[in-house]
Short mmCIF file of C-alpha atoms (C1' of nucleotides) in Angstrom, two decimals:
data_model
loop_
_atom_site.label_atom_id
_atom_site.label_comp_id
_atom_site.label_asym_id
_atom_site.label_seq_id
_atom_site.Cartn_x
_atom_site.Cartn_y
_atom_site.Cartn_z
CA MET A 71 65.69 157.98 47.71
CA ARG A 72 63.03 155.33 47.90
CA GLU A 73 59.48 156.37 46.91
CA ARG A 74 56.98 156.08 49.73
CA LEU A 75 53.75 157.59 50.96
CA PHE A 76 53.24 159.83 53.96
CA ARG A 77 50.03 160.01 55.94
CA THR A 78 50.46 163.46 57.44
CA ALA A 79 50.22 166.66 55.47
CA PRO A 80 53.68 168.01 54.84
CA TYR A 81 53.48 171.17 56.94
CA THR A 82 51.49 174.32 57.54
CA VAL A 83 52.33 177.98 57.09
CA ASP A 84 51.12 180.14 59.98
CA ALA A 85 50.96 183.92 60.17
CA VAL A 86 51.57 186.05 63.23
CA LEU A 87 49.95 189.28 62.09
CA VAL A 88 50.82 192.20 64.32
CA THR A 89 49.53 195.75 64.59
CA ALA A 90 49.77 198.55 67.13
CA MET A 91 46.50 199.05 68.98
CA GLY A 92 46.16 201.67 71.66
CA ASN A 93 49.37 201.47 73.57
CA GLU A 94 50.13 197.84 72.92
CA LEU A 95 50.86 195.38 70.16
CA ALA A 96 47.93 193.25 69.04
CA ILE A 97 47.83 189.92 67.23
CA LEU A 98 45.23 188.63 64.81
CA LEU A 99 43.42 185.41 65.73
CA VAL A 100 40.77 183.44 63.90
CA ARG A 101 37.81 181.80 65.58
CA ASN A 102 37.78 178.02 65.42
CA SER A 103 34.99 176.78 63.14
CA SER A 104 34.01 173.81 65.32
CA GLU A 105 34.68 175.03 68.88
CA ARG A 106 33.57 178.63 68.72
CA GLU A 107 35.29 179.66 71.93
CA ARG A 108 38.70 178.54 70.72
CA TRP A 109 40.92 180.87 68.74
CA SER A 110 44.11 180.21 66.80
CA LEU A 111 46.63 181.90 64.56
CA PRO A 112 45.51 181.82 60.93
CA TRP A 113 47.26 179.09 58.96
CA ARG A 114 47.15 177.17 55.71
CA ILE A 115 48.57 174.10 54.01
CA PRO A 116 50.42 175.37 50.94
CA GLN A 117 49.30 174.21 47.52
CA THR A 118 51.87 172.28 45.52
CA GLY A 119 54.08 174.83 43.82
CA GLU A 120 53.13 177.63 46.20
CA THR A 121 56.14 179.18 47.90
CA LEU A 122 56.26 179.56 51.67
CA GLU A 123 56.10 183.34 51.57
CA ALA A 124 53.26 183.26 49.04
CA ALA A 125 51.31 181.01 51.39
CA ALA A 126 51.91 183.44 54.23
CA THR A 127 50.71 186.44 52.25
CA THR A 128 47.65 184.48 51.15
CA VAL A 129 46.82 183.76 54.77
CA ALA A 130 47.17 187.46 55.53
CA LYS A 131 45.02 188.51 52.60
CA ASP A 132 42.28 186.05 53.55
CA ALA A 133 42.26 187.55 57.03
CA LEU A 134 42.52 191.25 56.30
CA GLY A 135 41.86 191.75 52.61
CA GLU A 136 45.18 193.56 52.37
CA LEU A 137 48.82 192.62 52.25
CA PRO A 138 51.05 193.26 55.26
CA THR A 139 53.57 196.06 54.84
CA TRP A 140 56.31 193.76 56.10
CA VAL A 141 56.65 189.96 55.89
CA GLU A 142 59.47 188.03 57.51
CA GLN A 143 59.97 184.38 58.27
CA ILE A 144 60.32 183.55 61.95
CA GLY A 145 61.29 179.92 61.57
CA ALA A 146 60.06 176.34 61.58
CA PHE A 147 58.26 175.09 64.66
CA GLY A 148 57.62 171.50 65.61
CA ASP A 149 59.43 169.66 68.36
CA GLY A 150 56.40 167.61 69.30
CA LYS A 151 54.22 170.59 70.23
CA ARG A 152 50.51 170.44 69.39
CA HIS A 153 48.99 172.41 66.52
CA PRO A 154 45.43 172.75 65.14
CA SER A 155 46.54 170.79 62.08
CA GLU A 156 47.78 167.21 62.06
CA THR A 157 51.17 168.19 60.69
CA ASP A 158 54.22 167.99 62.88
CA VAL A 159 55.94 171.08 61.51
CA SER A 160 54.78 174.62 60.82
CA VAL A 161 56.61 177.51 59.24
CA ALA A 162 55.75 180.79 60.94
CA TYR A 163 55.76 184.22 59.35
CA LEU A 164 55.60 187.62 60.97
CA GLY A 165 53.43 190.18 59.18
CA LEU A 166 53.20 193.84 60.14
CA VAL A 167 50.06 195.87 59.46
CA PRO A 168 49.41 199.57 60.11
CA HIS A 169 46.41 199.79 62.35
CA GLU A 170 44.52 202.20 60.09
CA THR A 171 44.30 199.70 57.25
CA ALA A 172 43.73 196.65 59.40
CA ALA A 173 40.05 195.74 59.43
CA PRO A 174 39.68 192.04 60.21
CA ARG A 175 37.19 190.02 58.16
CA ALA A 176 34.39 188.03 59.77
CA GLY A 177 35.70 185.43 62.18
CA TYR A 178 38.98 187.28 62.76
CA ALA A 179 39.80 189.68 65.58
CA TRP A 180 42.73 191.58 67.10
CA PHE A 181 43.81 190.69 70.62
CA GLN A 182 46.20 192.79 72.61
CA ALA A 183 49.32 190.81 73.41
CA ALA A 184 48.55 191.06 77.13
CA ASP A 185 45.15 189.34 76.97
CA LEU A 186 45.62 186.88 74.17
CA ARG A 187 43.38 183.80 74.01
CA PRO A 188 44.90 180.40 74.89
CA LEU A 189 46.66 178.90 71.89
CA ALA A 190 48.00 175.50 70.95
CA PRO A 191 51.57 175.15 72.28
CA ARG A 192 53.17 175.35 68.86
CA GLN A 193 51.34 178.57 68.08
CA ARG A 194 52.18 180.03 71.48
CA ALA A 195 55.84 179.41 70.63
CA MET A 196 55.36 181.23 67.33
CA VAL A 197 53.93 184.29 69.07
CA GLU A 198 56.94 184.34 71.38
CA GLY A 199 59.21 183.96 68.37
CA ALA A 200 57.49 186.84 66.62
CA THR A 201 57.89 189.06 69.67
CA LYS A 202 61.59 188.26 69.81
CA ALA A 203 61.96 188.86 66.07
CA ILE A 204 60.38 192.29 66.42
CA GLN A 205 62.64 193.21 69.31
CA SER A 206 65.81 192.00 67.65
CA SER A 207 65.30 193.44 64.19
CA LEU A 208 63.98 196.75 65.49
CA ASP A 209 67.25 198.49 64.73
CA GLN A 210 68.01 196.47 61.61
CA ALA A 211 64.76 196.97 59.74
CA PRO A 212 62.08 199.64 59.48
CA ILE A 213 59.69 197.80 61.82
CA ALA A 214 58.25 200.95 63.39
CA PHE A 215 57.58 202.55 60.00
CA ARG A 216 55.68 199.50 58.78
CA LEU A 217 53.32 199.75 61.71
CA LEU A 218 52.55 203.40 60.90
CA PRO A 219 50.63 204.88 57.98
CA PRO A 220 52.71 206.27 55.08
CA THR A 221 52.85 209.73 56.67
CA PHE A 222 53.14 210.37 60.36
CA THR A 223 54.27 212.96 62.88
CA LEU A 224 57.54 212.59 64.74
CA SER A 225 55.62 212.24 67.99
CA GLU A 226 53.70 209.30 66.55
CA LEU A 227 56.96 207.73 65.46
CA GLN A 228 58.47 208.27 68.89
CA GLN A 229 55.40 206.77 70.57
CA MET A 230 55.72 203.73 68.32
CA TYR A 231 59.35 203.26 69.32
CA GLU A 232 58.42 203.70 72.97
CA LEU A 233 55.77 201.01 72.58
CA LEU A 234 58.17 198.64 70.83
CA LEU A 235 61.09 199.24 73.17
CA ASP A 236 58.84 199.51 76.22
CA LYS A 237 60.65 202.54 77.55
CA ARG A 238 60.39 206.32 77.46
CA LEU A 239 62.65 208.18 75.03
CA HIS A 240 64.00 211.68 75.26
CA LYS A 241 62.33 213.87 72.64
CA ALA A 242 65.33 215.94 71.57
CA SER A 243 67.70 212.97 71.52
CA PHE A 244 65.26 210.88 69.56
CA ARG A 245 64.97 213.54 66.89
CA ARG A 246 68.70 214.13 66.72
CA ALA A 247 69.33 210.41 66.20
CA LEU A 248 66.65 210.32 63.51
CA GLN A 249 68.20 213.28 61.75
CA ALA A 250 71.65 211.69 61.84
CA ALA A 251 70.30 208.53 60.22
CA TRP A 252 68.58 210.33 57.31
CA LEU A 253 65.55 208.08 57.54
CA VAL A 254 62.66 210.47 57.19
CA GLU A 255 61.73 213.27 54.83
CA PRO A 256 59.52 216.18 55.89
CA MET A 257 56.34 216.77 53.87
CA ASP A 258 54.72 220.13 53.21
CA GLU A 259 51.81 219.17 55.43
CA TRP A 260 50.94 219.86 59.01
CA ARG A 261 48.35 218.22 61.21
CA SER A 262 46.53 219.96 64.03
CA GLU A 263 45.64 217.58 66.83
CA GLY A 264 43.19 219.73 68.79
CA ARG A 265 45.20 221.92 71.10
CA GLY A 266 48.88 222.78 70.72
CA ARG A 267 51.03 223.64 67.77
CA PRO A 268 50.35 221.53 64.65
CA ALA A 269 52.90 218.81 63.93
CA GLN A 270 54.68 218.46 60.63
CA LEU A 271 54.10 215.23 58.72
CA PHE A 272 57.01 213.04 57.63
CA ARG A 273 57.43 209.96 55.53
CA TYR A 274 59.93 207.08 55.57
CA LEU A 275 62.54 207.71 52.91
CA PRO A 276 66.03 206.52 53.80
CA LYS A 277 68.92 208.09 51.94
CA LYS A 278 71.83 205.82 51.15
CA LYS A 279 74.10 207.15 53.84
CA ARG A 280 75.21 204.81 56.56
CA ARG A 281 77.09 205.40 59.72
CA ALA A 282 78.72 202.20 60.89
CA HIS A 283 78.60 201.12 64.50
CA ARG A 284 81.58 202.28 66.42
CA GLY A 285 83.45 199.81 68.51
CA VAL A 286 82.64 196.25 69.45
CA ARG A 287 79.61 195.54 71.54
CA PHE A 288 79.51 192.52 73.79
CA ASP A 289 75.83 192.66 74.55
CA PHE A 290 75.22 189.02 75.14
CA LEU A 291 71.99 187.57 76.32
CA TYR A 292 73.13 184.98 78.75
CA PRO A 293 71.96 181.40 78.38
CA MET B 89 40.99 168.00 58.17
CA ARG B 90 40.40 165.39 55.49
CA GLU B 91 42.76 162.37 55.55
CA ARG B 92 44.86 162.03 52.42
CA LEU B 93 48.22 160.72 51.26
CA PHE B 94 51.24 162.72 50.19
CA ARG B 95 53.83 161.48 47.73
CA THR B 96 56.76 163.64 48.78
CA ALA B 97 58.68 163.22 52.01
CA PRO B 98 57.60 165.86 54.48
CA TYR B 99 60.84 167.81 54.68
CA THR B 100 64.55 167.55 55.39
CA VAL B 101 66.72 168.98 58.13
CA ASP B 102 70.02 170.36 56.83
CA ALA B 103 73.06 171.42 58.83
CA VAL B 104 75.40 174.30 58.01
CA LEU B 105 78.36 173.32 60.16
CA VAL B 106 80.88 176.13 60.51
CA THR B 107 84.38 176.32 61.91
CA ALA B 108 87.25 178.81 61.74
CA MET B 109 90.07 177.55 59.55
CA GLY B 110 93.16 179.61 58.95
CA ASN B 111 91.89 183.12 58.54
CA GLU B 112 88.47 182.25 57.19
CA LEU B 113 85.26 180.48 58.05
CA ALA B 114 84.87 176.99 56.63
CA ILE B 115 81.77 174.90 56.00
CA LEU B 116 81.40 171.13 56.13
CA LEU B 117 80.25 169.39 52.97
CA VAL B 118 79.57 165.73 52.25
CA ARG B 119 80.54 163.99 49.03
CA ASN B 120 77.60 162.79 46.94
CA SER B 121 77.42 158.98 46.93
CA SER B 122 76.44 158.68 43.25
CA GLU B 123 78.22 161.60 41.58
CA ARG B 124 81.53 161.70 43.39
CA GLU B 125 82.47 165.19 42.24
CA ARG B 126 79.31 166.72 43.66
CA TRP B 127 79.18 167.93 47.25
CA SER B 128 76.27 169.03 49.40
CA LEU B 129 75.40 170.12 52.91
CA PRO B 130 74.72 167.13 55.16
CA TRP B 131 70.99 166.55 55.63
CA ARG B 132 68.48 164.01 56.87
CA ILE B 133 64.78 163.21 56.85
CA PRO B 134 63.67 163.19 60.50
CA GLN B 135 62.22 160.01 61.97
CA THR B 136 58.66 160.26 63.20
CA GLY B 137 58.81 161.69 66.71
CA GLU B 138 62.28 163.16 66.24
CA THR B 139 62.40 166.88 66.91
CA LEU B 140 63.91 169.28 64.41
CA GLU B 141 66.85 170.17 66.60
CA ALA B 142 67.48 166.52 67.44
CA ALA B 143 67.64 165.75 63.74
CA ALA B 144 70.15 168.57 63.26
CA THR B 145 72.43 167.35 66.03
CA THR B 146 72.22 163.82 64.65
CA VAL B 147 73.36 165.10 61.28
CA ALA B 148 76.26 166.86 62.98
CA LYS B 149 77.24 163.82 65.00
CA ASP B 150 77.19 161.59 61.93
CA ALA B 151 79.53 164.03 60.22
CA LEU B 152 81.99 164.87 62.99
CA GLY B 153 81.47 162.33 65.78
CA GLU B 154 80.94 165.27 68.14
CA LEU B 155 78.17 167.69 68.95
CA PRO B 156 78.48 171.32 67.88
CA THR B 157 79.08 173.81 70.68
CA TRP B 158 76.23 175.96 69.37
CA VAL B 159 73.09 175.02 67.46
CA GLU B 160 70.62 177.54 66.11
CA GLN B 161 67.81 177.32 63.61
CA ILE B 162 68.25 179.49 60.53
CA GLY B 163 64.82 178.95 59.04
CA ALA B 164 62.78 177.00 56.54
CA PHE B 165 63.86 177.07 52.93
CA GLY B 166 61.81 176.11 49.91
CA ASP B 167 60.35 178.57 47.45
CA GLY B 168 60.78 176.19 44.54
CA LYS B 169 64.55 175.96 44.81
CA ARG B 170 66.19 172.61 44.05
CA HIS B 171 67.54 170.34 46.78
CA PRO B 172 69.29 166.92 46.76
CA SER B 173 66.14 165.42 48.27
CA GLU B 174 62.71 165.32 46.64
CA THR B 175 61.13 167.38 49.39
CA ASP B 176 60.06 170.92 48.72
CA VAL B 177 61.00 172.31 52.12
CA SER B 178 64.10 172.05 54.28
CA VAL B 179 64.76 173.35 57.76
CA ALA B 180 68.31 174.63 58.09
CA TYR B 181 70.38 174.69 61.27
CA LEU B 182 73.61 176.49 61.98
CA GLY B 183 76.14 174.53 64.02
CA LEU B 184 79.40 175.97 65.37
CA VAL B 185 82.43 173.77 65.93
CA PRO B 186 85.84 174.73 67.39
CA HIS B 187 88.43 173.82 64.81
CA GLU B 188 90.53 171.76 67.22
CA THR B 189 87.78 169.21 67.79
CA ALA B 190 86.50 169.16 64.24
CA ALA B 191 87.84 166.11 62.43
CA PRO B 192 85.48 165.21 59.57
CA ARG B 193 84.62 161.54 59.05
CA ALA B 194 85.20 159.77 55.74
CA GLY B 195 83.29 161.43 52.92
CA TYR B 196 83.10 164.79 54.69
CA ALA B 197 85.45 167.76 54.29
CA TRP B 198 85.81 171.42 55.29
CA PHE B 199 85.73 174.04 52.55
CA GLN B 200 86.68 177.63 53.14
CA ALA B 201 83.73 179.88 52.48
CA ALA B 202 85.60 181.54 49.62
CA ASP B 203 86.12 178.38 47.56
CA LEU B 204 83.02 176.39 48.35
CA ARG B 205 81.86 173.72 45.92
CA PRO B 206 78.74 174.42 43.81
CA LEU B 207 75.60 173.56 45.77
CA ALA B 208 71.96 173.05 44.95
CA PRO B 209 70.18 176.42 45.01
CA ARG B 210 68.29 175.71 48.21
CA GLN B 211 71.47 174.79 50.03
CA ARG B 212 73.28 177.83 48.65
CA ALA B 213 70.51 179.95 50.18
CA MET B 214 71.04 178.18 53.50
CA VAL B 215 74.75 178.99 53.50
CA GLU B 216 73.92 182.64 52.88
CA GLY B 217 71.35 182.50 55.66
CA ALA B 218 73.91 180.99 58.02
CA THR B 219 76.41 183.71 57.20
CA LYS B 220 73.82 186.39 57.91
CA ALA B 221 72.80 184.65 61.14
CA ILE B 222 76.40 184.65 62.32
CA GLN B 223 76.84 188.33 61.52
CA SER B 224 73.61 189.41 63.15
CA SER B 225 73.82 187.40 66.36
CA LEU B 226 77.51 188.12 66.86
CA ASP B 227 76.77 190.68 69.55
CA GLN B 228 73.75 188.85 70.94
CA ALA B 229 75.29 185.43 71.48
CA PRO B 230 78.71 184.00 72.28
CA ILE B 231 79.42 183.03 68.67
CA ALA B 232 83.15 183.76 68.83
CA PHE B 233 83.60 181.73 72.01
CA ARG B 234 81.88 178.69 70.50
CA LEU B 235 84.38 178.70 67.65
CA LEU B 236 87.30 178.69 70.10
CA PRO B 237 88.52 175.95 72.43
CA PRO B 238 87.45 176.24 76.10
CA THR B 239 90.54 178.26 76.99
CA PHE B 240 92.13 180.83 74.73
CA THR B 241 94.32 183.91 74.77
CA LEU B 242 92.88 187.37 74.33
CA SER B 243 94.77 187.72 71.07
CA GLU B 244 93.10 184.59 69.76
CA LEU B 245 89.73 185.96 70.78
CA GLN B 246 90.49 189.26 69.08
CA GLN B 247 91.61 187.49 65.92
CA MET B 248 88.34 185.53 65.94
CA TYR B 249 86.33 188.75 66.18
CA GLU B 250 88.42 190.29 63.42
CA LEU B 251 87.68 187.28 61.25
CA LEU B 252 83.96 187.38 61.99
CA LEU B 253 83.60 191.15 61.62
CA ASP B 254 86.10 191.30 58.75
CA LYS B 255 87.87 194.32 60.15
CA ARG B 256 90.85 195.15 62.32
CA LEU B 257 90.20 195.99 65.96
CA HIS B 258 92.22 198.14 68.31
CA LYS B 259 93.90 195.99 70.93
CA ALA B 260 93.46 198.24 73.96
CA SER B 261 89.88 199.18 73.10
CA PHE B 262 88.96 195.56 72.47
CA ARG B 263 90.24 194.54 75.88
CA ARG B 264 88.57 197.43 77.64
CA ALA B 265 85.20 196.54 76.09
CA LEU B 266 85.70 192.89 77.10
CA GLN B 267 86.50 193.89 80.64
CA ALA B 268 83.43 196.10 80.87
CA ALA B 269 81.21 193.22 79.74
CA TRP B 270 82.55 190.73 82.33
CA LEU B 271 82.58 187.93 79.79
CA VAL B 272 85.89 186.20 80.45
CA GLU B 273 87.72 184.91 83.47
CA PRO B 274 91.52 184.69 83.63
CA MET B 275 93.02 181.27 84.32
CA ASP B 276 96.24 180.62 86.20
CA GLU B 277 97.89 179.45 82.99
CA TRP B 278 100.09 181.10 80.43
CA ARG B 279 101.01 179.96 76.95
CA SER B 280 104.28 180.75 75.23
CA GLU B 281 103.90 181.05 71.46
CA GLY B 282 107.54 180.96 70.38
CA ARG B 283 108.96 184.47 70.71
CA GLY B 284 107.41 187.23 72.77
CA ARG B 285 105.88 187.42 76.19
CA PRO B 286 103.58 184.47 77.02
CA ALA B 287 99.84 185.18 76.91
CA GLN B 288 97.50 184.47 79.77
CA LEU B 289 94.72 181.99 79.10
CA PHE B 290 91.09 182.92 79.63
CA ARG B 291 87.78 181.13 79.54
CA TYR B 292 84.24 182.21 78.74
CA LEU B 293 82.38 182.83 81.95
CA PRO B 294 79.86 185.65 81.82
CA LYS B 295 78.85 187.24 85.10
CA LYS B 296 75.25 188.39 85.36
CA LYS B 297 75.95 192.06 84.93
CA ARG B 298 74.46 193.82 81.97
CA ARG B 299 75.00 197.24 80.60
CA ALA B 300 72.04 198.33 78.48
CA HIS B 301 72.49 199.99 75.14
CA ARG B 302 72.45 203.71 75.36
CA GLY B 303 70.13 205.62 73.09
CA VAL B 304 68.21 204.53 70.08
CA ARG B 305 70.07 203.24 67.08
CA PHE B 306 68.63 203.61 63.63
CA ASP B 307 71.06 201.31 61.92
CA PHE B 308 68.82 200.11 59.19
CA LEU B 309 69.88 197.92 56.35
CA TYR B 310 68.11 199.50 53.50
CA PRO B 311 65.87 197.40 51.28
"C1'" DT C 100 120.35 193.36 73.86
"C1'" DC C 101 117.18 193.36 70.33
"C1'" DA C 102 112.84 191.85 68.28
"C1'" DA C 103 108.31 190.44 69.16
"C1'" DA C 104 104.16 189.90 71.32
"C1'" DA C 105 101.45 190.85 75.73
"C1'" DG C 106 99.36 194.05 78.37
"C1'" DT C 107 98.06 199.01 80.43
"C1'" DG C 108 97.61 204.27 81.76
"C1'" DT C 109 96.18 208.51 79.73
"C1'" DT C 110 94.50 211.74 76.32
"C1'" DT C 111 91.32 213.02 72.67
"C1'" DG C 112 87.31 213.32 69.94
"C1'" DT C 113 82.52 211.91 69.38
"C1'" DT C 114 78.02 211.11 70.87
"C1'" DA C 115 74.05 210.32 73.96
"C1'" DT C 116 71.63 212.73 77.36
"C1'" DA C 117 69.47 216.34 79.57
"C1'" DC C 118 68.21 220.99 80.36
"C1'" DA C 119 66.22 225.04 79.01
"C1'" DC C 120 64.11 227.50 76.07
"C1'" DC C 121 61.19 229.28 71.95
"C1'" DC C 122 57.08 228.47 68.69
"C1'" DA C 123 52.34 228.01 67.27
"C1'" DT C 124 47.77 227.01 68.19
"C1'" DG C 125 42.96 226.37 70.67
"C1'" DA C 126 40.23 227.49 74.35
"C1'" DT D 44 46.71 234.95 77.93
"C1'" DC D 45 47.38 230.60 79.40
"C1'" DA D 46 47.76 225.73 78.77
"C1'" DT D 47 49.40 222.33 75.50
"C1'" DG D 48 52.09 219.95 72.49
"C1'" DG D 49 55.75 220.85 68.69
"C1'" DG D 50 60.42 221.81 67.92
"C1'" DT D 51 65.62 223.31 68.79
"C1'" DG D 52 70.30 225.42 70.67
"C1'" DT D 53 73.71 224.37 74.07
"C1'" DA D 54 76.14 222.30 78.05
"C1'" DT D 55 77.55 217.92 80.29
"C1'" DA D 56 78.81 213.30 80.95
"C1'" DA D 57 79.92 208.89 79.06
"C1'" DC D 58 82.41 206.35 75.99
"C1'" DA D 59 85.18 204.61 71.84
"C1'" DA D 60 89.47 205.31 69.74
"C1'" DA D 61 94.06 206.21 69.57
"C1'" DC D 62 98.58 206.95 71.32
"C1'" DA D 63 102.36 205.91 73.96
"C1'" DC D 64 104.24 203.29 77.08
"C1'" DT D 65 105.85 199.11 80.19
"C1'" DT D 66 106.47 194.04 80.62
"C1'" DT D 67 108.19 189.55 79.51
"C1'" DT D 68 109.89 186.24 76.82
"C1'" DG D 69 113.06 183.82 72.76
"C1'" DA D 70 116.80 184.29 69.84
#
DNA sequence: TCAAAAGTGTTTGTTATACACCCATGA
DNA sequence: TCATGGGTGTATAACAAACACTTTTGA
């Protein structure tokens, strides 16, 4: 290949950092340094030699001071859509953060998904991509557990699934399914939440026992 | 952002073109122009203004003379792995092609997934990513149908699912599940395959009738 | 008329769902 | 002792899986 020079920066790495706030998902935005009313997803141009994922975790650490409990690439976004940088491609990463440990640094703030600030088109597409990624890998990966602290009650876990799936779940059925999957281990601790019987605390600890899907599922999303 | 010049090309767009050959998936490779024993995935550096997906379909058209029946981004790959180009990032696309219409142009050839030629590490990662993408979106998207010609018999469709899932399926149960999903429409044609009763031909034509998943599934892939 | 492949009615076992209930605690 | 939230045994309905069968063709 012929050697030549390129005027645009190669690409950016953007982070869609997500936590559970109240009864909704929230996304971390950073205030624009020049126009103070504008917000955007935090991003960065990787140093030479820096891997994509390393750039994403650096962005997260700059924003929160801590690493996300889950990092997953969403994809490359470009297709002519505008972005705060001058690049024409950005690689987006999803990062999950338990709300307890998620204190934004100065200039950063959580926004509930419902009342997000206006974003550049490319970043808006990333947020949509992140939402889809959460939905679709919810039963492939421990998404819910990464949004919770290390120990939690089964009711908290159920509430998290209800938030993520956006539907009510039956308590007994939820627990039976959990038990069948061998995903959680009970601790010797209980937590009293004001009134009512104290709830036992659990932690995420999958045993290597898998039950394969039965049958074939034709659950297509139509074009 | 400060204006500066970059020595490397921004990025490449690579295509993992997949078809069903015999009883296995096959991937399209292109012969290296300098070292004739080396093969690689077809790729391209996008023109300015060309979208990522447009670049991917161009790569496919150059290789096969036809557009894939399904195009889906797999992700951005880099992380220091080597690639035929000098870029440090590539965006990979999965393209599905029915075997009937898939005649490679000069310099291109299909290789069954089992005996693929050695690839640069970054491209090897893309092939793995494409395989995972096929597996995971098999029951979210009409993958099997895009690997078949427009009309097909139910046995052909079942064989395609058996290939993709790598397991035998029960004939009656398979058909019942298909019927419940309203995904195919019978044609007024039959095809006689030598001996045995002729099979009716069907085509993919989903009706807008969805049956939601029951319950919660904790089918995690453990880390 | 037999082999081979297509296609279908019915039974069986498994699993999600729901109901109904008991348990433990604070006010 | 009552309201509140945690936790569980059991019945019911829905569904995947299998079996057993009929149909239609080529040799």
